[in-house]
Coordinates of C-alpha atoms in Angstrom, one line a residue:
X1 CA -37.5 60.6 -81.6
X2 CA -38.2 60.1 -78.1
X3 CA -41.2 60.8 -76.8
X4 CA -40.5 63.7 -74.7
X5 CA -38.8 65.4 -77.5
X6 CA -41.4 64.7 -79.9
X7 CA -43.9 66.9 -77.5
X8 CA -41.5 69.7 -77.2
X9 CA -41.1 69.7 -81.3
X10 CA -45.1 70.1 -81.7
X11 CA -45.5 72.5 -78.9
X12 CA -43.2 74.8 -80.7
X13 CA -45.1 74.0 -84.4
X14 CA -48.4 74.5 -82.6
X15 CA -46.8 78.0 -80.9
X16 CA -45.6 79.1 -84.3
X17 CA -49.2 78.2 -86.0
X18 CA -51.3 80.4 -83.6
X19 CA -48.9 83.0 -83.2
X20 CA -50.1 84.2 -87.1
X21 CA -53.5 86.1 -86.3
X22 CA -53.8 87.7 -89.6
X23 CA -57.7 87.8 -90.1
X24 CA -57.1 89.2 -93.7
X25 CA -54.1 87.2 -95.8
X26 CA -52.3 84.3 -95.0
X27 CA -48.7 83.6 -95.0
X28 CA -47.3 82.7 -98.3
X29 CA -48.0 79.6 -99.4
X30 CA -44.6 77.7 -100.1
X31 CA -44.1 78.4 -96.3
X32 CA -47.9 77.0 -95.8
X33 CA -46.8 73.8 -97.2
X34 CA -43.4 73.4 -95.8
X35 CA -45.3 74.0 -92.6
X36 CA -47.1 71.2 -93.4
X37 CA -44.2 69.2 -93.8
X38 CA -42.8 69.7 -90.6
X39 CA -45.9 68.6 -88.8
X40 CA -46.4 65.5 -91.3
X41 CA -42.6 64.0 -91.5
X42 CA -42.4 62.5 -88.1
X43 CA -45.6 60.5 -88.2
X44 CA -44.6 58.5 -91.3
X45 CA -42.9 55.9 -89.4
X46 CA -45.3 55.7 -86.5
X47 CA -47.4 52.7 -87.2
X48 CA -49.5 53.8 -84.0
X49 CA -51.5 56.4 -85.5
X50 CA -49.2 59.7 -84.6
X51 CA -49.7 61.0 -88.4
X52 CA -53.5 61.1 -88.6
X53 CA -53.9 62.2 -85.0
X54 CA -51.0 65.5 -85.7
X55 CA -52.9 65.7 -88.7
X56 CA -56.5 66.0 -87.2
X57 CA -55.1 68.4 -84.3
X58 CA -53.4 70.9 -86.9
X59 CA -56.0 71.3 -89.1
X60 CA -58.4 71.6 -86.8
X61 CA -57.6 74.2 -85.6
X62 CA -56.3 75.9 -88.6
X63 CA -60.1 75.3 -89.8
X64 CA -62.2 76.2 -87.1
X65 CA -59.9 79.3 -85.3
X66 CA -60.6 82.7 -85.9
X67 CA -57.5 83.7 -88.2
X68 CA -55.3 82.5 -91.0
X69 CA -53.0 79.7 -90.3
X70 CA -49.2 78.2 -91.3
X71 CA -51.6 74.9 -91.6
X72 CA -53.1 74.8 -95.0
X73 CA -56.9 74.0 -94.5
X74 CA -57.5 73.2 -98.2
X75 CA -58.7 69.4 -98.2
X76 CA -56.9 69.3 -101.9
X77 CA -53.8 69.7 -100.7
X78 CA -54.0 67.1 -97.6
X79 CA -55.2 64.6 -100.6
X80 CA -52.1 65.2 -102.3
X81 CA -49.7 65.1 -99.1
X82 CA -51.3 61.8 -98.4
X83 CA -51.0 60.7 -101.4
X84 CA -47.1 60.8 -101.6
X85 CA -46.9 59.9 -97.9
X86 CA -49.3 56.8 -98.7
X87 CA -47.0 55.7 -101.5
X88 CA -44.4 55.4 -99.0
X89 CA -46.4 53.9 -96.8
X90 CA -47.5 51.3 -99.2
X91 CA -43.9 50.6 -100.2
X92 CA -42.8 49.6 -96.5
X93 CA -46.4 47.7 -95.3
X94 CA -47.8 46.2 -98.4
X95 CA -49.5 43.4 -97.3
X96 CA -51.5 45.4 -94.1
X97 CA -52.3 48.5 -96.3
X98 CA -53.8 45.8 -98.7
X99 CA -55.6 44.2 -95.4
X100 CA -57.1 47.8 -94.5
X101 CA -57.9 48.7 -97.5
X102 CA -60.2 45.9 -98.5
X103 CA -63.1 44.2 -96.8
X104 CA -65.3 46.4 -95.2
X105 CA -63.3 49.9 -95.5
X106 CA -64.7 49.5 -99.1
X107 CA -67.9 51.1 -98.0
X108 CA -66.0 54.6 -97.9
X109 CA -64.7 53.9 -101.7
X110 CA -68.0 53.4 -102.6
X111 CA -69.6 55.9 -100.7
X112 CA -66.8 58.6 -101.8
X113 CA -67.2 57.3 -105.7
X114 CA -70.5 58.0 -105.2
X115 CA -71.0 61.6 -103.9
X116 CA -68.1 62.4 -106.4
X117 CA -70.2 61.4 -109.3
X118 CA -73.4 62.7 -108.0
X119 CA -71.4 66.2 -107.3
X120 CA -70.0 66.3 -110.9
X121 CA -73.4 67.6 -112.4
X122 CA -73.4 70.4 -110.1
X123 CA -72.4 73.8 -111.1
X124 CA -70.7 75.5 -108.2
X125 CA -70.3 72.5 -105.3
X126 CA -66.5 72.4 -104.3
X127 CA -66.8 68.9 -103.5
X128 CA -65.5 69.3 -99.5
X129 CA -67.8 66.4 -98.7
X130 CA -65.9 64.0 -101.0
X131 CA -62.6 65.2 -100.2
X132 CA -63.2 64.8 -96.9
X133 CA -64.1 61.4 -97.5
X134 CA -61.1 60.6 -99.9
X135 CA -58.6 62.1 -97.0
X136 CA -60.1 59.6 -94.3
X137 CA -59.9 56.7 -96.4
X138 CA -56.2 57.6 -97.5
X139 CA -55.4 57.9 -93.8
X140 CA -56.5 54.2 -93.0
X141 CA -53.4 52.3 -93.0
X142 CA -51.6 55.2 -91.2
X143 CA -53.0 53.2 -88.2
X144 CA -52.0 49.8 -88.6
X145 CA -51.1 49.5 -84.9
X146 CA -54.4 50.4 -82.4
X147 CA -53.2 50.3 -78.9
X148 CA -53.4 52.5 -75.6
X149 CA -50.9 54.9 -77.0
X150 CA -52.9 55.2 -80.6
X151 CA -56.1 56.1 -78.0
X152 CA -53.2 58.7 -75.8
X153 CA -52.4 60.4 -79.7
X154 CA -56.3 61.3 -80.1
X155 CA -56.8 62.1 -76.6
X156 CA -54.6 64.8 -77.0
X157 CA -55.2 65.6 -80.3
X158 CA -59.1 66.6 -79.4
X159 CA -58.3 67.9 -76.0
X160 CA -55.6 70.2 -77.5
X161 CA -58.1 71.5 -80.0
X162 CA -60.8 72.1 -77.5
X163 CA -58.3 73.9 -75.1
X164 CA -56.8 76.4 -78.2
X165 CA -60.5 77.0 -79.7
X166 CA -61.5 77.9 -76.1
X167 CA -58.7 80.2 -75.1
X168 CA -59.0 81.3 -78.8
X169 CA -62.8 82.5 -77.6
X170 CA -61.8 83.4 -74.3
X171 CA -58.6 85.9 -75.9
X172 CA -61.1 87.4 -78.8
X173 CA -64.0 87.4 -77.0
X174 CA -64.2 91.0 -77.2
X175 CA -63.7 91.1 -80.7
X176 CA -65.4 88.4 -82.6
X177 CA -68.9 87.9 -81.5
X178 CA -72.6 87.5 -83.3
X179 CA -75.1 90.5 -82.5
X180 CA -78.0 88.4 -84.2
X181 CA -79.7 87.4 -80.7
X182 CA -81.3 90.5 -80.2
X183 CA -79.7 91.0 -76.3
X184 CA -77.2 93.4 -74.9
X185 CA -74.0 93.4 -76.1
X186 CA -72.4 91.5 -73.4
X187 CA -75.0 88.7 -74.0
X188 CA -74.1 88.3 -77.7
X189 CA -73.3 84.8 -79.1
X190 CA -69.4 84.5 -79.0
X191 CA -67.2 83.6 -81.9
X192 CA -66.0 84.3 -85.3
X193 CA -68.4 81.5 -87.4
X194 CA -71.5 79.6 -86.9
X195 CA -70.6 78.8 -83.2
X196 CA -72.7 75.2 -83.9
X197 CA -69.6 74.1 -85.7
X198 CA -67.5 75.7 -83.3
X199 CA -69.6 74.2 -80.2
X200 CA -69.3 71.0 -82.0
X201 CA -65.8 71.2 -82.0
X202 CA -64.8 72.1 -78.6
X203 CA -67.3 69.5 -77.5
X204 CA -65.6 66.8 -78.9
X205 CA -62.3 67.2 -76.9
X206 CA -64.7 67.9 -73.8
X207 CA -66.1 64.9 -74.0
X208 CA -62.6 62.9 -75.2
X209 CA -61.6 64.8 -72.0
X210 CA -64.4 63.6 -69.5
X211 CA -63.7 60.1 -71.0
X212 CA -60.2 60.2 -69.4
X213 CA -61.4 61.1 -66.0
X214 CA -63.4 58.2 -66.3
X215 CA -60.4 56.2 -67.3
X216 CA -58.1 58.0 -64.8
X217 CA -56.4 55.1 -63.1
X218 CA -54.8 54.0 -66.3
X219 CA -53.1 57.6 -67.2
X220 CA -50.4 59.4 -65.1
X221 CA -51.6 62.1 -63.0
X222 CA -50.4 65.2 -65.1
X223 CA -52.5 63.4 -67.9
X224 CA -55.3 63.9 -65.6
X225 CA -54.3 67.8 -65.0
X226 CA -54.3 68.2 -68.8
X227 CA -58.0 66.2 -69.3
X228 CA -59.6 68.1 -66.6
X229 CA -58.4 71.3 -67.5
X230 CA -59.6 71.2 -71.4
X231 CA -63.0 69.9 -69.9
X232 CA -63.2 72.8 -67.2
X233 CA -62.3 75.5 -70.3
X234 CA -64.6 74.5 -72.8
X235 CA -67.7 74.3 -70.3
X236 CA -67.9 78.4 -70.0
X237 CA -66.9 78.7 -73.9
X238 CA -69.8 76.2 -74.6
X239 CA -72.2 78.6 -72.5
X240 CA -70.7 81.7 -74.1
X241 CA -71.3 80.5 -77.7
X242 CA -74.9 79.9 -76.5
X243 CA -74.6 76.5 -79.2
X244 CA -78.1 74.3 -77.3
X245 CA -77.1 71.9 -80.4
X246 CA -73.6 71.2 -78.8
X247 CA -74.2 71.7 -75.2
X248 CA -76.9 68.8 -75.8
X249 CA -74.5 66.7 -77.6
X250 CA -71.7 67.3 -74.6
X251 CA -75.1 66.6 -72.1
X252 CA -75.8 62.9 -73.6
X253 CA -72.5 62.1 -73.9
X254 CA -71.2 62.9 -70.6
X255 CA -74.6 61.2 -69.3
X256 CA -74.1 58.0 -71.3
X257 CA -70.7 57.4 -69.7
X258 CA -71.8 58.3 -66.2
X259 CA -74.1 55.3 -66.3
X260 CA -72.8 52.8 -68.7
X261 CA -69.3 53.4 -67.6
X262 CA -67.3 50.5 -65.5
X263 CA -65.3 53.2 -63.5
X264 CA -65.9 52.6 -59.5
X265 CA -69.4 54.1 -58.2
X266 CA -67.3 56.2 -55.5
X267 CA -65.7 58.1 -58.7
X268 CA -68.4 58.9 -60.6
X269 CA -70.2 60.6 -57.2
X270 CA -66.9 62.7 -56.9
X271 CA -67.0 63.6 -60.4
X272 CA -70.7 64.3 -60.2
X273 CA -70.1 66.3 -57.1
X274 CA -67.1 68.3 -58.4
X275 CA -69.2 69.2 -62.1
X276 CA -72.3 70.3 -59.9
X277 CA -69.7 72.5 -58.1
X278 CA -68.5 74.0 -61.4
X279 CA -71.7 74.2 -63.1
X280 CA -73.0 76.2 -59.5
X281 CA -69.8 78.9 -59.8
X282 CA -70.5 79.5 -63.7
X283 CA -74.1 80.1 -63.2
X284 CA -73.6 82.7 -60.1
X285 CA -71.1 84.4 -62.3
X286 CA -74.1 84.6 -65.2
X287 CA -72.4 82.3 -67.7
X288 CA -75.7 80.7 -68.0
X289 CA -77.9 84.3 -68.9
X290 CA -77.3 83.9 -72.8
X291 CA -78.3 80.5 -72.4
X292 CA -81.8 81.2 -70.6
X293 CA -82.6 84.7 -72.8
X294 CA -82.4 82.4 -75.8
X295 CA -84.7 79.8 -74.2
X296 CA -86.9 82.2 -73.3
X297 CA -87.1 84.0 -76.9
X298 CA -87.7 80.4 -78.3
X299 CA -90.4 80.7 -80.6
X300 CA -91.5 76.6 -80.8
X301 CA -89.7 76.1 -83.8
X302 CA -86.0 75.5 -82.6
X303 CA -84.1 78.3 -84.3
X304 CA -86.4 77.9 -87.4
X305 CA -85.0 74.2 -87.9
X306 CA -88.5 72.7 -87.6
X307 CA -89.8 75.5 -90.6
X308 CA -86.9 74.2 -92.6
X309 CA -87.0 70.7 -92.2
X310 CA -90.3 70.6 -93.4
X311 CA -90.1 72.9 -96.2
X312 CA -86.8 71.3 -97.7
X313 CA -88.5 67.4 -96.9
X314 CA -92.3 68.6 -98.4
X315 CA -90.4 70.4 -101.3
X316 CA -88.4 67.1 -102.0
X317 CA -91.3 65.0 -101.9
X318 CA -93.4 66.7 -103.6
X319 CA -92.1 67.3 -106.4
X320 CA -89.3 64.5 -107.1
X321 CA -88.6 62.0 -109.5
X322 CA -88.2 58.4 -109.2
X323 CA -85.3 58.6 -109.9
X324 CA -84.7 61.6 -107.5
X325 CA -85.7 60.0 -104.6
X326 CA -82.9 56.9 -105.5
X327 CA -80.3 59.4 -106.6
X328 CA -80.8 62.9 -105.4
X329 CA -80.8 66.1 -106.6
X330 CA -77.8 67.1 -105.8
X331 CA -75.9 69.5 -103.2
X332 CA -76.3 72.5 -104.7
X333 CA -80.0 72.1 -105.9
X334 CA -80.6 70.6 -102.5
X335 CA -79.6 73.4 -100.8
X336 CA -81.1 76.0 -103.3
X337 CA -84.7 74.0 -103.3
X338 CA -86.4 76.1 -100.6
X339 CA -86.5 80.0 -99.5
X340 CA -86.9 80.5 -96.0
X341 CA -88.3 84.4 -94.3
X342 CA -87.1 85.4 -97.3
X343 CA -83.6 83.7 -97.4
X344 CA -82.4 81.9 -99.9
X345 CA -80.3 78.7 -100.0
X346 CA -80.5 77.9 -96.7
X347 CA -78.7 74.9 -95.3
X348 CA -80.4 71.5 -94.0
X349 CA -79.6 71.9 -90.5
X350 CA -79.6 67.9 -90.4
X351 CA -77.5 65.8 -92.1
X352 CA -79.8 63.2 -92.5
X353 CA -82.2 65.2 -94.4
X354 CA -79.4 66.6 -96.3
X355 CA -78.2 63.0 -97.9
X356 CA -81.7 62.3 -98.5
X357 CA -82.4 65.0 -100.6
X358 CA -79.0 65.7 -102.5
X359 CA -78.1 62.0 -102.5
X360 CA -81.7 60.0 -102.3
X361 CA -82.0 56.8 -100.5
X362 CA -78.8 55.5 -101.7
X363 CA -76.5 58.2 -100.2
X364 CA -78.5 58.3 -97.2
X365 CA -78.3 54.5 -96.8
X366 CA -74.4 55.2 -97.5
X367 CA -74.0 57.5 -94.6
X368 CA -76.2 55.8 -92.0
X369 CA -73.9 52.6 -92.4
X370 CA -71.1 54.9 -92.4
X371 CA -72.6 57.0 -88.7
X372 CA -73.3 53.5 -87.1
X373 CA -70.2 51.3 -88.1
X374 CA -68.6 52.1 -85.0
X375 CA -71.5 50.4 -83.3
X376 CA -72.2 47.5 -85.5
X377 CA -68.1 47.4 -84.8
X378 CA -68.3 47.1 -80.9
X379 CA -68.1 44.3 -79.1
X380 CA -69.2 43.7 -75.3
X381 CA -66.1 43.0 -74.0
X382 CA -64.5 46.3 -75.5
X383 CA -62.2 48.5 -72.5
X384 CA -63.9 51.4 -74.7
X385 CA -67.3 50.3 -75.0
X386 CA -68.7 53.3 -73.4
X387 CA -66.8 55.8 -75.1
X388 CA -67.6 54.3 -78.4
X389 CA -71.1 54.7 -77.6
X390 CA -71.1 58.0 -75.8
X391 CA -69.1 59.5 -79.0
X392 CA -71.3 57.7 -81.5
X393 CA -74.5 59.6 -79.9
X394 CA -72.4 62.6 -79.8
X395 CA -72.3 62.9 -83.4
X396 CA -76.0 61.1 -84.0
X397 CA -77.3 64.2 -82.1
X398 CA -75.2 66.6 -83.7
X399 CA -76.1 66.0 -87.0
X400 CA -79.6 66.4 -86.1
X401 CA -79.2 69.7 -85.9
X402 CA -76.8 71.0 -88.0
X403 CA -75.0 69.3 -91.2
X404 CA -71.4 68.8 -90.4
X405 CA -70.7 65.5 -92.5
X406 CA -72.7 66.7 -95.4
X407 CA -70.1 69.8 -95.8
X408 CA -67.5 68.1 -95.4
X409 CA -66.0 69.2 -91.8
X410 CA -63.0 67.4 -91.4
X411 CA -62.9 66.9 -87.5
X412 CA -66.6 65.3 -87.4
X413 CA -65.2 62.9 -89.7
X414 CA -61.9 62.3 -87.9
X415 CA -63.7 62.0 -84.4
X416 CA -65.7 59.1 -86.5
X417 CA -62.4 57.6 -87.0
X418 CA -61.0 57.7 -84.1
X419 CA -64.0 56.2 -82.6
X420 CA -63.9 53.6 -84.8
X421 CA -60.3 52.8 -84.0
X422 CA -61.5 52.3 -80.3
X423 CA -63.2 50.1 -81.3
X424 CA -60.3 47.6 -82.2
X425 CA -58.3 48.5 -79.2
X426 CA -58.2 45.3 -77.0
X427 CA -57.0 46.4 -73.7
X428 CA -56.5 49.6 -72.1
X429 CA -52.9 49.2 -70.5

């Protein structure tokens, strides 16, 4: 299918997918999965990556919009699709599915094997973490081919999700917001879940986006048009959703490429220049009030993070096992092992504490290795070396503050894989 075609065909599968805004049932299911289908079948031949990028894109934003979806967000049934589609795979490209899936990409088995068994003791876990970890590993040697147009898939697989979540906010606005911050109405927290996820993902296709403005002279100018308008969408939706978590991430990132970057000096100044402008016409038009009212109600202990940090990591401590602290205790004793104001099972709010305790030392040594492989990956001569880097600190920072790997959120994981593709690419034209 030519390429042009191929763009029309998803534009009307992605036009069909949000046109369902049930909030209550979702269509039937046989039409779920032949949905599924349809957005699956043309990627199995693309040795570029088109199947895992159209995969990443669809459920995305089946997962983190507002309503029900034609795209199945089940993990279990992605692991099965993949599983006939890998068989398929494996039938056509023996010997480099054999290549991907040895040597290093082990780690994930083990890791994944892992968390599985650890998991099976517990009483009411639903496992997302490991099946999120079994689709990505599946999905490996759908990318046996990493070139500019594998790097042109994911661009606009993260920008397109960024620009639906944010006109998803902009459209239900109105509708869908938190009234937990205590301010007037039209200063609540927008959105329809925890807008840290959310924030998280529209972040990722701002920054993906603000990576191909730094990159501009290798993409055609309506590519340009499409990056700078998912960046300049997502900034106010950021603001709205009042996520510091994510607007920090976003921060760094954008930072890290603006002075690590290799782009001329004279285009970062304009692109300084022209986000100053922007940033200048939100804040006149009080984008940022939500923002300052919840700086200003900070209490010193960010959100209550620092209170549970130290309650869930004193709590651990102080009362495990040898073998707890080399195994675990498992998610949902992890989760369940302090009460906080009153609340109970209250989440980590930090991934790293969260392997520690449900995993012990070896799941958190498991999912370090796994944060930092695109690093250790990198080498200095990479066209992508700053991206690499300014996406590897995006998701370092983000799961500080909130525990997207440890639940098993499928873009946080595919925005890891992606960036560890980049870091194979060898040339960006």
């Amino acid at each position: 299918m030519r390429p042009w075609k191929l763009l029309l065909y998803y534009l009307l599968l992605l036009g069909i997918m949000v046109s369902w805004t049930n909030i209550v049932a979702a269509p039937p299911l046989p039409v779920r999965v032949a949905f599924l289908v349809a957005v699956l079948y043309p990627g199995l031949n693309d040795v570029r990556g088109l199947f895992v990028a159209v995969l990443t894109c669809f459920w995305s934003i089946a997962s983190l919009g507002y309503a029900y979806s034609y795209m199945p967000t089940m993990p279990h049934i992605y692991v099965l699709a993949m599983s006939v589609g890998l068989w398929l795979f494996w039938d056509r490209h023996k010997e480099i599915t054999s290549r991907l899936l040895g040597g290093e990409n082990s780690l994930v088995f083990f890791f994944l094997i892992y968390i599985w068994l650890n998991d099976a003791y517990s009483e009411s876990t639903h496992g997302y973490t490991a099946f999120t970890l079994l689709t990505m590993t599946m999905i490996v040697p759908f990318v046996p081919v990493i070139n500019k147009r594998t790097v042109t898939y994911f661009s606009l697989c993260f920008m397109t999700i960024t620009t639906v979540l944010s006109t998803y906010l902009f459209l239900t606005r109105d509708v869908f917001y938190f009234g937990s911050t205590g301010f007037t109405p039209e200063l609540d927290r927008i959105g329809w879940s925890d807008q840290n996820y959310l924030g998280l993902g529209v972040g990722m296709g701002a920054s993906v986006a603000f990576t191909c403005l730094m990159h501009a002279k290798i993409y055609p100018w309506y590519f340009i048009v499409y990056s700078l308008a998912a960046f300049s969408i997502s900034i106010p939706v950021m603001l709205m959703m009042g996520s510091r978590g994510a607007l920090l991430c976003l921060i760094v990132s954008i930072l890290v490429q603006l002075l690590f970057s290799r782009a001329k000096k004279i285009w970062k100044v304009l692109l300084i220049l022209a986000g100053m402008g922007f940033l200048y016409y939100l804040y006149t038009n009080e984008y940022f009030d939500l923002l300052a009212r919840r700086a200003e109600a900070e209490d010193g202990t960010g959100s209550n993070r620092l209170l549970i940090w130290a309650k869930k990591y004193y709590t651990f401590i102080d009362n495990a096992t040898l073998g707890d602290l080399v195994f675990g205790v498992g998610k949902d004793k992890g989760i369940s092992l302090t009460t906080i104001n009153g609340i109970n099972n209250v989440g980590f709010h930090n991934d790293f504490l969260a392997f520690l305790v449900s995993y012990g030392i070896i799941g958190l040594t498991f999912f370090v290795a796994l944060l930092l492989r695109p690093l250790r990956k990198l080498k200095w001569d990479s066209p992508y070396r700053t991206a690499v880097i300014a996406n590897s600190v995006f998701l370092i920072l983000g799961s500080m503050t909130i525990e997207p790997f440890f639940i098993g959120v499928y873009p946080l994981y595919a925005f890891l894989f992606y960036t560890l593709l980049l870091t194979k690419v060898k040339s960006e034209t």
